[in-house]
Short mmCIF file of C-alpha atoms and ligand atoms in Angstrom, two decimals:
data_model
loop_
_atom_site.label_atom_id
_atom_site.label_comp_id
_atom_site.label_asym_id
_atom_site.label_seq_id
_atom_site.Cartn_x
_atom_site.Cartn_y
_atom_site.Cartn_z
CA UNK Q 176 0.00 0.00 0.00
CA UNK Q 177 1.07 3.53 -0.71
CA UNK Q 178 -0.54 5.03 2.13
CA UNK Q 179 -1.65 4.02 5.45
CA UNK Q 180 0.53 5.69 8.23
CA UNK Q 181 -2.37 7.67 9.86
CA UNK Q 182 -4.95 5.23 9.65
CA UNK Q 183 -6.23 3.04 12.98
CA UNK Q 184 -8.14 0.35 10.85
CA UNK Q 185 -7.80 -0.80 7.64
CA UNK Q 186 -10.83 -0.68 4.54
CA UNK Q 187 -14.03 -1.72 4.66
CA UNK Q 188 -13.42 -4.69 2.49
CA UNK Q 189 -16.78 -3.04 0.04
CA UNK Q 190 -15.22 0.17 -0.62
CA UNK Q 191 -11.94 -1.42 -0.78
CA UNK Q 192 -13.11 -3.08 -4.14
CA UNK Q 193 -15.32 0.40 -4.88
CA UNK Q 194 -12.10 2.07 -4.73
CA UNK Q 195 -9.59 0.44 -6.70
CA UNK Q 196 -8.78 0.59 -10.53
CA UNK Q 197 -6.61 -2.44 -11.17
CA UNK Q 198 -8.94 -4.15 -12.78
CA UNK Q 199 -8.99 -1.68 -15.67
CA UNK Q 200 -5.97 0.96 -15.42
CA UNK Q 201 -3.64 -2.17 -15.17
CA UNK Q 202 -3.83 -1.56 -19.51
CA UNK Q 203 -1.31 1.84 -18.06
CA UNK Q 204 0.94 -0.47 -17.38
CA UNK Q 205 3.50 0.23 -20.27
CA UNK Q 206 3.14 4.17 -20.25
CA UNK Q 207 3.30 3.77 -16.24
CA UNK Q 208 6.89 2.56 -16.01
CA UNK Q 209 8.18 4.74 -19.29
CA UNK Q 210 6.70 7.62 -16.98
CA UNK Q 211 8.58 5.87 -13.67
CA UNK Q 212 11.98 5.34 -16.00
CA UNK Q 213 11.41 9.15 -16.80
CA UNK Q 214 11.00 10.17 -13.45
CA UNK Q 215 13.99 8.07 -11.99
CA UNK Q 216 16.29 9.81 -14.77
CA UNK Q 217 14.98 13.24 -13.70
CA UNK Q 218 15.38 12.50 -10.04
CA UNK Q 219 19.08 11.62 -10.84
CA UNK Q 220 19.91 14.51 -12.19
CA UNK Q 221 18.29 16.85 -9.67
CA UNK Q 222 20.97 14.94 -7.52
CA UNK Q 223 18.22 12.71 -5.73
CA UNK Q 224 19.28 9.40 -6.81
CA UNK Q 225 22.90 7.97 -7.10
CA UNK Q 226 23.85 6.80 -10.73
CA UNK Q 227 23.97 3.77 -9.11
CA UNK Q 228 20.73 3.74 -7.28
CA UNK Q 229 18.83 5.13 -10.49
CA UNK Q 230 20.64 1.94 -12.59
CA UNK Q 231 19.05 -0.25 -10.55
CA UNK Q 232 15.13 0.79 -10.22
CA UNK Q 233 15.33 1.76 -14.02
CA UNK Q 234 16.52 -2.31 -14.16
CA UNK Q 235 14.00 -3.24 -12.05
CA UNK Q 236 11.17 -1.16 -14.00
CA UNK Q 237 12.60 -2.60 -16.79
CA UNK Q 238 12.11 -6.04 -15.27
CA UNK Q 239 8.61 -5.46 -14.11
CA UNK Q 240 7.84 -4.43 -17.45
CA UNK Q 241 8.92 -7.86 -18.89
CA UNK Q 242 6.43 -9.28 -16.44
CA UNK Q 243 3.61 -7.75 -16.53
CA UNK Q 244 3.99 -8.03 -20.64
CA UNK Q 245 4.16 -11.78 -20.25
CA UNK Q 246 1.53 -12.09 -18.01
CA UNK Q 247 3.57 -13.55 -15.79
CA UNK Q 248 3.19 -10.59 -13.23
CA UNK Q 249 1.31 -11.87 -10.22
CA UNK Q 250 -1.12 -8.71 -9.28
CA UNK Q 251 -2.33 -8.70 -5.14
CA UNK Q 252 -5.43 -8.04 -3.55
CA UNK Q 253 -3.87 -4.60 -1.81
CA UNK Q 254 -2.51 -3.47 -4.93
CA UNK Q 255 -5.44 -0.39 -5.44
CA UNK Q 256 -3.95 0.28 -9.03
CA UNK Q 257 -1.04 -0.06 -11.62
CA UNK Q 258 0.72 2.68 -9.98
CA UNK Q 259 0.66 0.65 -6.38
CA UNK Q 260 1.33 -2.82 -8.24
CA UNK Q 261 3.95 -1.64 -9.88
CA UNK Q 262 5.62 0.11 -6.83
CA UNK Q 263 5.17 -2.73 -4.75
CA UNK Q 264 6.70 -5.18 -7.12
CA UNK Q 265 9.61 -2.81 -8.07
CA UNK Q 266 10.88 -2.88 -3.80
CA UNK Q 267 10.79 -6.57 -4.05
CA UNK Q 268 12.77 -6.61 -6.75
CA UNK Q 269 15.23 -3.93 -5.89
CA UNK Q 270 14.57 -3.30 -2.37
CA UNK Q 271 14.08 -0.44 -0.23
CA UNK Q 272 15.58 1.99 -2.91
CA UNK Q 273 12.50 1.48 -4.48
CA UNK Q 274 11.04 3.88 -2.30
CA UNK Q 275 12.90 6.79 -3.63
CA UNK Q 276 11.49 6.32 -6.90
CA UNK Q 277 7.77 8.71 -5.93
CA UNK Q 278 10.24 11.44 -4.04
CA UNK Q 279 8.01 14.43 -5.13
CA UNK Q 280 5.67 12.45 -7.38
CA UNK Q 281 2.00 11.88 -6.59
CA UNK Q 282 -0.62 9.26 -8.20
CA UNK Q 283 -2.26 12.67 -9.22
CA UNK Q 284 0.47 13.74 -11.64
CA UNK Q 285 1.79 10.30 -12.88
CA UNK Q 286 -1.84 9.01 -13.51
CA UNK Q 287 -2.40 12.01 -16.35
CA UNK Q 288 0.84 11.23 -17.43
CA UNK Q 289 -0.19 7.78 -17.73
CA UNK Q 290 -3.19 8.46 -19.46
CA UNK Q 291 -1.54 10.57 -22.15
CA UNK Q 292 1.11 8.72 -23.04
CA UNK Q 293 -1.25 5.71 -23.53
CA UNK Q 294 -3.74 7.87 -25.52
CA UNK Q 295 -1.03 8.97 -27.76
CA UNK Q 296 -0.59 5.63 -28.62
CA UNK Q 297 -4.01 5.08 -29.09
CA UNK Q 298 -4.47 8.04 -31.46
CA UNK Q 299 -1.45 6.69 -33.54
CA UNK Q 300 -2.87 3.22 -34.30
CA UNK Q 301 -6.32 5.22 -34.95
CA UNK Q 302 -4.86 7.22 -37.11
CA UNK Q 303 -3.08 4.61 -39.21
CA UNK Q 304 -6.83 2.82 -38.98
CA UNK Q 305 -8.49 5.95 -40.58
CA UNK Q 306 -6.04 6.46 -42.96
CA UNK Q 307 -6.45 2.26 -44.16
CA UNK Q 308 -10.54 3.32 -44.37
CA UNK Q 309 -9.55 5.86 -46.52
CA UNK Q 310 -7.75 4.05 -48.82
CA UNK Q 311 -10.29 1.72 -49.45
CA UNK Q 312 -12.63 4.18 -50.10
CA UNK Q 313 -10.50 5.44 -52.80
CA UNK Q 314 -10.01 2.08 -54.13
CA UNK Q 315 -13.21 1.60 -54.36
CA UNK Q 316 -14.86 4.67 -56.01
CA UNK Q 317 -11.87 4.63 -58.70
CA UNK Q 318 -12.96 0.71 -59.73
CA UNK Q 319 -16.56 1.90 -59.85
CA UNK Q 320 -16.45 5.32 -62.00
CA UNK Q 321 -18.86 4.41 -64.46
CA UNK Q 322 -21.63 3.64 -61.87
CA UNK Q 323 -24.51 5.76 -61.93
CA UNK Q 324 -26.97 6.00 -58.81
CA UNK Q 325 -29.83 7.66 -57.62
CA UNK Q 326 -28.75 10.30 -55.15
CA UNK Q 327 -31.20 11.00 -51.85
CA UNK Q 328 -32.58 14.02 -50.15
CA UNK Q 329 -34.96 13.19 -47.64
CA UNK Q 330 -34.50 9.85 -48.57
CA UNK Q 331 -36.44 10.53 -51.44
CA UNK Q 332 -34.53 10.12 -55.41
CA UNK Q 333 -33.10 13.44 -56.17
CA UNK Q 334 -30.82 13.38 -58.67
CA UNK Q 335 -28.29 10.86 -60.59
CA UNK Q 336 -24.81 10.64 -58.55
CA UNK Q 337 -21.89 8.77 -59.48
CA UNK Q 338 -21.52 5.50 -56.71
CA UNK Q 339 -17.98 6.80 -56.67
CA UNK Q 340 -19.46 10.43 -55.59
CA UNK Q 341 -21.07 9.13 -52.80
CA UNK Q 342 -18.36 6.74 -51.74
CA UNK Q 343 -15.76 9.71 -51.92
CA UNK Q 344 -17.94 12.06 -49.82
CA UNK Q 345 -16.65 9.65 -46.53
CA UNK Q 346 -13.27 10.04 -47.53
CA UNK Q 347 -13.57 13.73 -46.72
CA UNK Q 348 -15.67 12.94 -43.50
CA UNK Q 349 -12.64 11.02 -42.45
CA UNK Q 350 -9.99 13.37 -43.38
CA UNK Q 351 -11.72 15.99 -41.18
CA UNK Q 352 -11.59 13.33 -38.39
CA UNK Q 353 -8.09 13.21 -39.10
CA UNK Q 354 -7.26 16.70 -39.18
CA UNK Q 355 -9.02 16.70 -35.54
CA UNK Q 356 -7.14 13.31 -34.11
CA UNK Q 357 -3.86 16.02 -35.13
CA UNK Q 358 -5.38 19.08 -32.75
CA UNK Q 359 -6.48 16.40 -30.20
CA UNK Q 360 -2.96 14.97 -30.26
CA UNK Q 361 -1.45 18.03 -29.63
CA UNK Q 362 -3.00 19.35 -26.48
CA UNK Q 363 -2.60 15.60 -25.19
CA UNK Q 364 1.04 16.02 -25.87
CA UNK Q 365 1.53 17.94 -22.46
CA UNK Q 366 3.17 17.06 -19.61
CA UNK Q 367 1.40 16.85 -15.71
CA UNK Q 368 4.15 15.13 -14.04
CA UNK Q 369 6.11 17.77 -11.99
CA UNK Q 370 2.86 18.97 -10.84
CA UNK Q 371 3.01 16.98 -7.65
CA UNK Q 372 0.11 16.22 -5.50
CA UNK Q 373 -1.36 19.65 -6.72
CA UNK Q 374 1.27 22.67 -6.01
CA UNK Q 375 4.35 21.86 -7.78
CA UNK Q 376 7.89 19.44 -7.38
CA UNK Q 377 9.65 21.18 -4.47
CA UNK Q 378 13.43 19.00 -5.53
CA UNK Q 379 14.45 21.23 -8.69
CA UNK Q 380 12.68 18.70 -11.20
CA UNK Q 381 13.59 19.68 -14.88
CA UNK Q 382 10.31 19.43 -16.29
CA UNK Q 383 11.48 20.11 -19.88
CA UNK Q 384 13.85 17.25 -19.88
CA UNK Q 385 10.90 15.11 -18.34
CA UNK Q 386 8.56 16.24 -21.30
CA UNK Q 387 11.47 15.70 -24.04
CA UNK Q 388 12.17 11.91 -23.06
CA UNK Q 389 8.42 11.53 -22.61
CA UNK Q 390 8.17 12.45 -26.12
CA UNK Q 391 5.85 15.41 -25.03
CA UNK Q 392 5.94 18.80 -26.96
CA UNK Q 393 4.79 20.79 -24.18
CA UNK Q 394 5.03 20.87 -20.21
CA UNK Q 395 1.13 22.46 -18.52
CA UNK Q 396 1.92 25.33 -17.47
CA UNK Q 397 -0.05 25.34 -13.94
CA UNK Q 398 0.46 22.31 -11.48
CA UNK Q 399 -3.24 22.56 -9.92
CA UNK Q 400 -4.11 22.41 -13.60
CA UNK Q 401 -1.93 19.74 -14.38
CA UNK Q 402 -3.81 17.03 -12.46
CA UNK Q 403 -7.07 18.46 -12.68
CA UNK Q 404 -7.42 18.85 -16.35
CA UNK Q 405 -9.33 16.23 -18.36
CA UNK Q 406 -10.12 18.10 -21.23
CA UNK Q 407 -7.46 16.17 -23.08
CA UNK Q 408 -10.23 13.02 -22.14
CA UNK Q 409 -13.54 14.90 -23.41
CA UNK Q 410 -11.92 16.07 -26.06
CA UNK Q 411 -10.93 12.36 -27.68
CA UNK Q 412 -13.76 11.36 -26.61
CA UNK Q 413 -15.99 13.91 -28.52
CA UNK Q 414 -13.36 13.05 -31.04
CA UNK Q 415 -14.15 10.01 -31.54
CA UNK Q 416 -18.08 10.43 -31.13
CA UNK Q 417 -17.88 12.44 -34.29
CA UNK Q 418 -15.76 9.74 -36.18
CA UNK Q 419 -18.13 7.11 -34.75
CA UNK Q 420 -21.39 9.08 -35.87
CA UNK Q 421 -19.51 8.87 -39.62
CA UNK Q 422 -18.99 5.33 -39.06
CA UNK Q 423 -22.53 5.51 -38.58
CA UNK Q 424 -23.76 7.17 -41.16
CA UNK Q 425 -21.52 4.94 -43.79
CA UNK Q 426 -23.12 1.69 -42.07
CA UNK Q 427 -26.64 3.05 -42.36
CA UNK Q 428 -26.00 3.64 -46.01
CA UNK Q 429 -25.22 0.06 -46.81
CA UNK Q 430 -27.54 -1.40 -44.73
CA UNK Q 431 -30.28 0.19 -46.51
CA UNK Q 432 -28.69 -0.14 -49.66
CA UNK Q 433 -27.87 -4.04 -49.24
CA UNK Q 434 -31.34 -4.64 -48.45
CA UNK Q 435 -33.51 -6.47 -51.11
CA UNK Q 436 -35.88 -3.84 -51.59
CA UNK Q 437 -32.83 -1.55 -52.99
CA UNK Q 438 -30.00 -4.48 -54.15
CA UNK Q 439 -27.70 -2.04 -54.85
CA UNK Q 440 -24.88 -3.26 -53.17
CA UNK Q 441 -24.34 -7.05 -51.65
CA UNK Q 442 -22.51 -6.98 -48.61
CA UNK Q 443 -19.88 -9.83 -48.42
CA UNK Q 444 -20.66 -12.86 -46.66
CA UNK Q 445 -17.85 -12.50 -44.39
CA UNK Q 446 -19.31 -9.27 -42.58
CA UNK Q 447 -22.66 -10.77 -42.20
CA UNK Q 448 -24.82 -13.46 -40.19
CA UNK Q 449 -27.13 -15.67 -40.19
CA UNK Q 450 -30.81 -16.13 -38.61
CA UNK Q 451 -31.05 -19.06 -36.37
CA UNK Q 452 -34.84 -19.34 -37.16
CA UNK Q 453 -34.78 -18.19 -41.18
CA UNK Q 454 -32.52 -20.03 -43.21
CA UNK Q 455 -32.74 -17.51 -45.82
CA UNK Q 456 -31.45 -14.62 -43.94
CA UNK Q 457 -28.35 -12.59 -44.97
CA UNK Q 458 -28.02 -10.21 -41.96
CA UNK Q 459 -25.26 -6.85 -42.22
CA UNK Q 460 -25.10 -7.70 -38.64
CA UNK Q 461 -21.04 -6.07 -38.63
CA UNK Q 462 -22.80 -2.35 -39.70
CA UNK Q 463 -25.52 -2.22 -37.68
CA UNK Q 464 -22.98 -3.20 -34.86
CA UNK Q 465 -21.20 -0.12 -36.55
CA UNK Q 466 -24.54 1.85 -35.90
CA UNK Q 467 -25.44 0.63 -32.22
CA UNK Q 468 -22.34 0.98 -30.88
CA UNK Q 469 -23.04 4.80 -31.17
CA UNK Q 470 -24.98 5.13 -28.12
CA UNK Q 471 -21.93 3.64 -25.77
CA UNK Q 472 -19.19 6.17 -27.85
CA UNK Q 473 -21.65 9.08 -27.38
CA UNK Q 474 -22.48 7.38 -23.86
CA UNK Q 475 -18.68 8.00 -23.06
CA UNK Q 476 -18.16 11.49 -23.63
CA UNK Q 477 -21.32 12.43 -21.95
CA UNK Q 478 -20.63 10.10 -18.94
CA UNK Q 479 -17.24 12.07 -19.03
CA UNK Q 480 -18.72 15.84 -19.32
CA UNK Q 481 -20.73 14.46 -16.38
CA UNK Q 482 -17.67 13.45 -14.08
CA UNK Q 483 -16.20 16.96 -14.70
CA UNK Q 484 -19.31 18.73 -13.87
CA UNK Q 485 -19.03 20.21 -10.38
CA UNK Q 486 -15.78 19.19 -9.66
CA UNK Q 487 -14.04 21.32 -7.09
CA UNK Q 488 -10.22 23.04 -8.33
CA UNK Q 489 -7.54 19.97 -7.39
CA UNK Q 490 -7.74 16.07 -7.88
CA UNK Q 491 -10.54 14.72 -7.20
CA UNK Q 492 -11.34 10.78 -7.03
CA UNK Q 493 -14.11 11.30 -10.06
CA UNK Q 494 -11.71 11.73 -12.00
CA UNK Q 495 -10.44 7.78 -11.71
CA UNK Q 496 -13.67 7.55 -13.67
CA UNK Q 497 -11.86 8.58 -16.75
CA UNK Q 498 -10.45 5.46 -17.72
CA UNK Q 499 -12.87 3.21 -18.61
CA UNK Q 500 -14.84 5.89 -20.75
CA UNK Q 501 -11.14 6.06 -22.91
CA UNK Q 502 -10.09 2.52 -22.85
CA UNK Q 503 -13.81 1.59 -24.21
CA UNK Q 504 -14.16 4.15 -26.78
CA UNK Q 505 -10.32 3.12 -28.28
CA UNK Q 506 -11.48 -0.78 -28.30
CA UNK Q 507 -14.87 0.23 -30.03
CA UNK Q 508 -12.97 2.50 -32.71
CA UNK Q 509 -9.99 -0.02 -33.07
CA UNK Q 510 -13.10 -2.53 -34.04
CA UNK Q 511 -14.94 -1.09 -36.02
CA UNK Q 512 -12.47 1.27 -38.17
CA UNK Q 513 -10.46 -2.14 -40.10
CA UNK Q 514 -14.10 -3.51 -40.27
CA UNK Q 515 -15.52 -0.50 -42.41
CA UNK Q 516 -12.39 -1.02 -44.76
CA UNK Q 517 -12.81 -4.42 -45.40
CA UNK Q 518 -17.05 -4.29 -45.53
CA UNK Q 519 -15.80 -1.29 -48.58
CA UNK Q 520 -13.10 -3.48 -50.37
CA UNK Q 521 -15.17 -6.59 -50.66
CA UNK Q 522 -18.15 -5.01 -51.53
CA UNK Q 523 -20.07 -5.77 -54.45
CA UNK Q 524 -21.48 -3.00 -56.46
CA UNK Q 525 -24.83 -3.86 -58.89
CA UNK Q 526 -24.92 -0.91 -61.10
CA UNK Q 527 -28.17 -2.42 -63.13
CA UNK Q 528 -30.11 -2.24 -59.57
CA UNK Q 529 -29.19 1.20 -59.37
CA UNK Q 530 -29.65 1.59 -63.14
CA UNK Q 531 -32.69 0.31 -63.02
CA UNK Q 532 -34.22 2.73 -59.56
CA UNK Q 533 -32.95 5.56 -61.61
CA UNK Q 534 -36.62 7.94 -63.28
CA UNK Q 535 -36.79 10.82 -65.44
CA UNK Q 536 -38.63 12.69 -62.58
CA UNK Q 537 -34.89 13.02 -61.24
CA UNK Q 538 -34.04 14.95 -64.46
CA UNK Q 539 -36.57 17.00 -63.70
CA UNK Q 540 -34.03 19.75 -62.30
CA UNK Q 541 -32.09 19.33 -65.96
CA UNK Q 542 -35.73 20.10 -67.39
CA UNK Q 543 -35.60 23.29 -65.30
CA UNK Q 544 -32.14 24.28 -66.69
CA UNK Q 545 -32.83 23.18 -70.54
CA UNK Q 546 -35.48 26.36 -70.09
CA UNK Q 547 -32.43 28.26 -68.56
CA UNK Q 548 -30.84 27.85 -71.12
CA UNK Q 549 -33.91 29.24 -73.68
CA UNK Q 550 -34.00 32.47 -71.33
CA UNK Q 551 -36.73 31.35 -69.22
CA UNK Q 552 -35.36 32.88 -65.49
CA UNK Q 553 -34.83 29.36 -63.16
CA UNK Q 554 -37.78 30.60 -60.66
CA UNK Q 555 -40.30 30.23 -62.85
CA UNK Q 556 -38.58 27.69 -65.68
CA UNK Q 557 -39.08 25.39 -61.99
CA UNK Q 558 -42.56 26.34 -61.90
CA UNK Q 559 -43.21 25.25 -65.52
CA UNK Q 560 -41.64 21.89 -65.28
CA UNK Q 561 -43.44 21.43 -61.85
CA UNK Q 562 -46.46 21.91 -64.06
CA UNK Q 563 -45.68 19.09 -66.56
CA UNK Q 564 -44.68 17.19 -63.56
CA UNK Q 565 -48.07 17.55 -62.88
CA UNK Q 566 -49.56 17.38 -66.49
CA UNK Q 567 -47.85 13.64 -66.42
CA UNK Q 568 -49.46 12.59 -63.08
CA UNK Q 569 -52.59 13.54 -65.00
CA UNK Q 570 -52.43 11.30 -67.62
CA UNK Q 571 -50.50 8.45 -66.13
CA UNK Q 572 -47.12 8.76 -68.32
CA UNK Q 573 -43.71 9.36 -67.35
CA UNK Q 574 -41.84 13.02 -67.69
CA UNK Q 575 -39.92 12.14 -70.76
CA UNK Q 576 -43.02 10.37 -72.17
CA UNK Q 577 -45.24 13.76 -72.39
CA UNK Q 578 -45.87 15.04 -75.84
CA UNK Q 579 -44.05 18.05 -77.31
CA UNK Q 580 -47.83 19.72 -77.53
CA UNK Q 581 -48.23 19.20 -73.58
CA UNK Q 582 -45.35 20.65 -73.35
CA UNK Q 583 -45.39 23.79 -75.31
CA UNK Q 584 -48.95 24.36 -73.91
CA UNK Q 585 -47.34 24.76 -71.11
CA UNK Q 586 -44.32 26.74 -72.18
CA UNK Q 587 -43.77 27.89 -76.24
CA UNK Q 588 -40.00 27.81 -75.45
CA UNK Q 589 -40.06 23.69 -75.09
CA UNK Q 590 -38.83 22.47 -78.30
CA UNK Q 591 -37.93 19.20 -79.54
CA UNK Q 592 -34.66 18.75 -78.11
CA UNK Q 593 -36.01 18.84 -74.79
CA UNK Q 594 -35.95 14.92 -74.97
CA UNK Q 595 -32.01 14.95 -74.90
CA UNK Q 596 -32.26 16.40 -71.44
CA UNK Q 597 -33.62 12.61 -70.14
CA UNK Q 598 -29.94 11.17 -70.50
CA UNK Q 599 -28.62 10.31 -66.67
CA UNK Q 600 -25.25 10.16 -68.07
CA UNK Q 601 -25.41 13.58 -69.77
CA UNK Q 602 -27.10 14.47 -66.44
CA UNK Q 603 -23.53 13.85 -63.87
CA UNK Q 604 -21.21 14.94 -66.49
CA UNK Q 605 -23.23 18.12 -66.66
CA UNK Q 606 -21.85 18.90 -63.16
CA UNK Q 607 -18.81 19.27 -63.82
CA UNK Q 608 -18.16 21.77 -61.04
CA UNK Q 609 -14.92 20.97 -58.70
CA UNK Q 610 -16.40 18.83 -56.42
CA UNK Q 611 -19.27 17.72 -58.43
CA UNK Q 612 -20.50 14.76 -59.61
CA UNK Q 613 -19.33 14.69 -63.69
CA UNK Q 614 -16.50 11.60 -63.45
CA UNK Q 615 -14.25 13.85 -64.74
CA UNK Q 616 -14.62 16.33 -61.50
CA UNK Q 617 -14.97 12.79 -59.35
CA UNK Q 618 -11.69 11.82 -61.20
CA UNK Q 619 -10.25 15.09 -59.79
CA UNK Q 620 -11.74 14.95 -56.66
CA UNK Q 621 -10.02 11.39 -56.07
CA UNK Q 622 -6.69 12.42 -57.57
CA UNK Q 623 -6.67 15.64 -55.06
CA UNK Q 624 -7.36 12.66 -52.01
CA UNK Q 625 -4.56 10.33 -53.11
CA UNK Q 626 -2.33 13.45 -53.33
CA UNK Q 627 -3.16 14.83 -49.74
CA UNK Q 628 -2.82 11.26 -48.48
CA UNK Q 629 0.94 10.97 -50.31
CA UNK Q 630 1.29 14.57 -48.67
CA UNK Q 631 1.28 13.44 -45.54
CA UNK Q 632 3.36 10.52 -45.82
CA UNK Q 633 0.16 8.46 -45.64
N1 LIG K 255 -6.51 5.44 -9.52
C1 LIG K 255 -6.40 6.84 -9.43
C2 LIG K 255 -7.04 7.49 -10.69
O1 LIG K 255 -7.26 6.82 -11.60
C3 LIG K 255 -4.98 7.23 -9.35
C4 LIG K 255 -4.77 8.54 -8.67
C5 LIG K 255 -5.09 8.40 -7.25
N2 LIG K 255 -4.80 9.58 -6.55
C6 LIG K 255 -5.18 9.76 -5.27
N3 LIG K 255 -4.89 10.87 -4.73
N4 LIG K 255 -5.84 8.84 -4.64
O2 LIG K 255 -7.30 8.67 -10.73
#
């Protein structure tokens, strides 16, 4: 135990259990003793430890570390969390020198430390994760460019899109989450230790050398701060509620779109289930996993704005709560993130189902701009085809199917060519706007996200 002196009995064996974190912050483990190695070296040289006495507890950190990665480390009932566990092991390994190693330290500033360093880690592999989904998405829209689709609003056809359009619009979802993993990285690149219990190291610490073999860019400025501050936490975590809402989104996409009611997409068989009951059953049971594991990422960073709420200045034992929220939120995200890639690379794309749920009331718009073109101002040339929208109902054909009279009743300046307009191919490569749909603009659009992918060394 790391405390105890003042204390007549010992724990009520309940709140013991209620109290400790081993269970779950022994996953620290790793970024515990690279903190404790740190420490030891800065203790050295603010003439605390003897080169000789810093040798060995760096050895037996070293040692402990071998352990506890080959789960050979045998954990006690009185050992409250890593930090403890790790202490106790280290004195009977090296003995009572052990007990210089926390001169100065408190749980308070190694646990943030902890938590960083780990989370660093965490964003790293994330980021290497993203930047796989990415690539697949690419891969994918440039082996489908000459697949036409209906495009949704209100879940309702809208207008022709290329597959590869809609594909590459996640690809920019996802660089955005990676632009924010950066920022998040940053301010979790800061180092607490030094900080003490709350007011500060009182041996001459050299916090900057601490933070530059800690691999940390920046020191926090304020030591009541330092162990205080979780905003490092909420922010991943709202991180990561954003990137899981994409996930989301993509998974909702392709479960509707696998269905047999749209068949535009079959989902491979190795993301999906069976039914126990129906032997026909093909379920996308890997998305909608994707989908429902929203509500525990989103749980997370509201259960975590919730610990911080009405917490006094100082440590406070909330703030243990932290953990679990991370640690649950980097398992879900290290899940699902290869998953999406390899649902998109194996999935199969029929362009004649979405061929074939393609109508001429989605060139309806195109209608609207033939007039444009014949001088008729777009307000009202969207009234008039609204009217032969209408006209059609009436008489039970389709838009293109409407007679050139019908039509020039309506408006004199329809003219024969407005039958060219129902072409769905002439329709995307109309849009030929940076960032629209035309495959030429798509082929840009893709050749711009390779590029900023190469850019960064992706
Ligand atoms: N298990 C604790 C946590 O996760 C470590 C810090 C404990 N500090 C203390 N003063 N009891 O926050």
């Amino acid at each position: 135990m790391l405390w105890g002196g003042r204390f007549a009995k010992s724990m009520d064996e309940q709140a013991r259990r209620f109290n400790d974190s081993i269970a779950f912050d022994r996953r620290l483990y790793a970024a515990d003793i690279q903190g404790s190695i740190a420490y030891a070296h800065a203790l050295l040289r603010a003439g605390l430890l003897t080169v000789e006495e810093c040798d060995q507890i760096v050895a037996g950190l070293e040692q402990v570390r071998a352990e506890l990665a080959a789960g050979v480390f045998v954990f006690h009932p009185e050992d409250e969390d890593i930090h403890t566990a790790v202490e106790r092991r280290l004195t009977e390994l090296v003995g009572q020198v052990a007990g210089k190693l926390h001169t100065g330290r408190s749980r308070n500033d190694q646990v943030s430390t902890d938590l960083r360093l780990y989370l660093l880690e965490a964003l790293d592999a994330l980021r290497q994760s993203l930047v796989a989904l990415q690539e697949a998405i690419i891969g994918k829209a440039k082996a489908c460019l000459d697949v036409i689709m209906p495009g949704y609003t209100h879940l309702r056809p809208a207008q022709p899109v290329l597959f590869s359009h809609w594909l590459m619009s996640f690809f920019w979802k996802f660089q955005r989450d990676r632009e924010r993993l950066a920022d998040v990285a940053q301010r979790t690149a800061v180092l607490p230790l030094g900080a003490g219990a709350l007011a500060g190291n009182p041996f001459g610490i050299d916090r900057q050398a601490l933070a530059a073999e800690l691999g940390l860019a920046a020191i926090a400025e304020n030591s009541m701060d330092a162990v205080s501050d979780r905003d490092y936490v909420v922010e991943f975590l709202s991180w990561a509620a954003l990137l899981q809402i994409h996930l989301s989104n993509l998974a909702e996409d392709l479960i509707l779109w696998s269905s047999r009611e749209f068949g535009f997409v079959e989902l491979d068989d190795a993301y999906c289930t069976g039914s126990s009951l129906m032997p026909q059953k093909k379920n996308p049971d890997t998305l909608e996993l994707t989908r429902g594991k929203s509500g525990r990422v989103v749980g997370n960073l509201v259960g975590a704005l919730m610990m911080c709420k009405g917490l006094p200045s100082g440590y406070n034992k909330d703030l243990q709560e932290d953990k679990e929220a991370v640690f649950d939120t980097i398992d879900t995200l290290s899940l699902e993130l290869p998953l999406a890639a390899g649902v998109i690379s194996t999935l199969q794309v029929h362009a004649e189902r979405m061929a074939a749920a393609l109508d001429e009331g989605m060139l309806a718009t195109d209608l609207a701009d033939y007039l444009v073109g014949k001088g008729v101002p777009f307000r009202q040339s969207h009234h008039l085809v609204g009217q032969a929208v209408k006209r059609a109902e009436e008489l039970g054909v389709r838009l293109h199917e409407l007679g050139l009279a019908e039509y020039q009743a309506i408006h004199p300046a329809f003219a024969e060519d407005l039958y060219a307009v129902f072409d769905y191919h002439r329709a995307v490569e109309r849009r030929n706007v940076l960032g629209g749909t035309a495959p030429a603009a798509v082929r840009l659009q893709i050749a711009r996200a390779k590029a900023l992918l190469e850019e960064e060394g992706c």
